[in-house]
């Protein structure tokens, strides 16, 4: 989580939130794109395949780990899972 905050602050990171819209009502990491895990396969085209560092997060880290595995199997690289998920996030938060 600490490294994630530093990467977000530096502006060198794409963010994908795989929680449900209901879960994001409590906030998101500023700049994150919401693609719920159950929509990820159908919305792959929305994620650039440019190799930019991409941090995936959910509420606690389990679904985002699964999302990272799936995206990796689809050829995406430079993926990171936010350990502990949004509940461990100590950086800035925004309303969706």
Short mmCIF file of C-alpha atoms in Angstrom, two decimals:
data_model
loop_
_atom_site.label_atom_id
_atom_site.label_comp_id
_atom_site.label_asym_id
_atom_site.label_seq_id
_atom_site.Cartn_x
_atom_site.Cartn_y
_atom_site.Cartn_z
CA UNK A 1 0.00 0.00 0.00
CA UNK A 2 2.78 2.49 0.82
CA UNK A 3 4.48 1.93 -2.53
CA UNK A 4 1.11 2.30 -4.26
CA UNK A 5 0.54 5.69 -2.62
CA UNK A 6 4.00 6.80 -3.82
CA UNK A 7 3.34 5.58 -7.38
CA UNK A 8 -0.06 7.29 -7.52
CA UNK A 9 1.44 10.52 -6.16
CA UNK A 10 4.12 10.40 -8.88
CA UNK A 11 1.38 10.04 -11.52
CA UNK A 12 3.02 7.03 -13.14
CA UNK A 13 0.27 4.51 -12.63
CA UNK A 14 -2.97 3.38 -14.27
CA UNK A 15 -5.62 2.40 -11.70
CA UNK A 16 -8.42 -0.13 -12.15
CA UNK A 17 -11.01 -0.69 -9.44
CA UNK A 18 -12.66 -4.12 -9.79
CA UNK A 19 -15.21 -3.61 -6.99
CA UNK A 20 -18.95 -3.33 -7.61
CA UNK A 21 -20.52 0.12 -8.07
CA UNK A 22 -22.17 -0.30 -4.66
CA UNK A 23 -18.78 -0.84 -3.03
CA UNK A 24 -17.34 2.31 -4.57
CA UNK A 25 -19.96 4.52 -2.92
CA UNK A 26 -17.53 4.86 -0.01
CA UNK A 27 -14.83 6.24 -2.28
CA UNK A 28 -12.25 5.36 -4.90
CA UNK A 29 -8.61 6.14 -5.52
CA UNK A 30 -8.60 9.35 -7.60
CA UNK A 31 -8.21 8.59 -11.30
CA UNK A 32 -9.27 4.95 -11.03
CA UNK A 33 -11.44 3.39 -13.72
CA UNK A 34 -14.24 1.19 -12.39
CA UNK A 35 -14.44 -2.17 -14.18
CA UNK A 36 -16.17 -4.65 -11.85
CA UNK A 37 -14.51 -8.06 -11.89
CA UNK A 38 -17.56 -9.75 -13.43
CA UNK A 39 -17.33 -7.31 -16.39
CA UNK A 40 -13.56 -7.47 -16.87
CA UNK A 41 -13.49 -9.97 -19.74
CA UNK A 42 -16.19 -8.11 -21.68
CA UNK A 43 -14.46 -4.75 -21.17
CA UNK A 44 -10.86 -5.74 -21.98
CA UNK A 45 -10.86 -3.30 -24.89
CA UNK A 46 -11.08 -0.40 -22.44
CA UNK A 47 -7.65 -1.20 -21.00
CA UNK A 48 -4.73 0.02 -23.12
CA UNK A 49 -2.14 -2.63 -23.96
CA UNK A 50 0.75 -0.19 -23.76
CA UNK A 51 2.61 -1.88 -20.89
CA UNK A 52 2.10 1.10 -18.56
CA UNK A 53 2.25 0.20 -14.86
CA UNK A 54 -1.28 -0.75 -13.78
CA UNK A 55 -2.47 -1.23 -10.22
CA UNK A 56 -5.62 -3.29 -9.75
CA UNK A 57 -7.56 -3.12 -6.51
CA UNK A 58 -10.72 -4.38 -4.86
CA UNK A 59 -11.94 -4.24 -1.27
CA UNK A 60 -9.43 -6.60 0.35
CA UNK A 61 -7.11 -7.89 -2.40
CA UNK A 62 -8.64 -11.23 -3.41
CA UNK A 63 -10.64 -10.21 -6.46
CA UNK A 64 -7.88 -7.92 -7.68
CA UNK A 65 -5.41 -10.81 -7.45
CA UNK A 66 -7.76 -12.85 -9.66
CA UNK A 67 -8.06 -9.87 -12.04
CA UNK A 68 -4.26 -9.62 -12.27
CA UNK A 69 -4.01 -13.32 -13.09
CA UNK A 70 -6.69 -13.04 -15.77
CA UNK A 71 -5.18 -9.91 -17.34
CA UNK A 72 -1.74 -11.51 -17.32
CA UNK A 73 -3.18 -14.54 -19.15
CA UNK A 74 -4.53 -12.11 -21.76
CA UNK A 75 -1.08 -10.64 -22.40
CA UNK A 76 -1.15 -7.62 -20.10
CA UNK A 77 2.12 -6.82 -18.36
CA UNK A 78 3.37 -4.56 -15.57
CA UNK A 79 0.41 -5.39 -13.31
CA UNK A 80 0.29 -4.83 -9.56
CA UNK A 81 -2.26 -5.93 -6.98
CA UNK A 82 -2.91 -3.49 -4.12
CA UNK A 83 -2.15 -5.68 -1.12
CA UNK A 84 -5.01 -5.43 1.35
CA UNK A 85 -7.22 -3.68 -1.21
CA UNK A 86 -8.97 -0.36 -0.79
CA UNK A 87 -9.40 -1.04 2.92
CA UNK A 88 -5.60 -0.76 3.31
CA UNK A 89 -5.32 2.39 1.16
CA UNK A 90 -3.89 5.34 3.13
CA UNK A 91 -3.66 7.71 0.19
CA UNK A 92 -6.16 10.21 -1.21
CA UNK A 93 -9.74 9.12 -1.77
CA UNK A 94 -12.41 10.57 -4.04
CA UNK A 95 -16.11 10.12 -4.60
CA UNK A 96 -16.91 8.21 -7.81
#
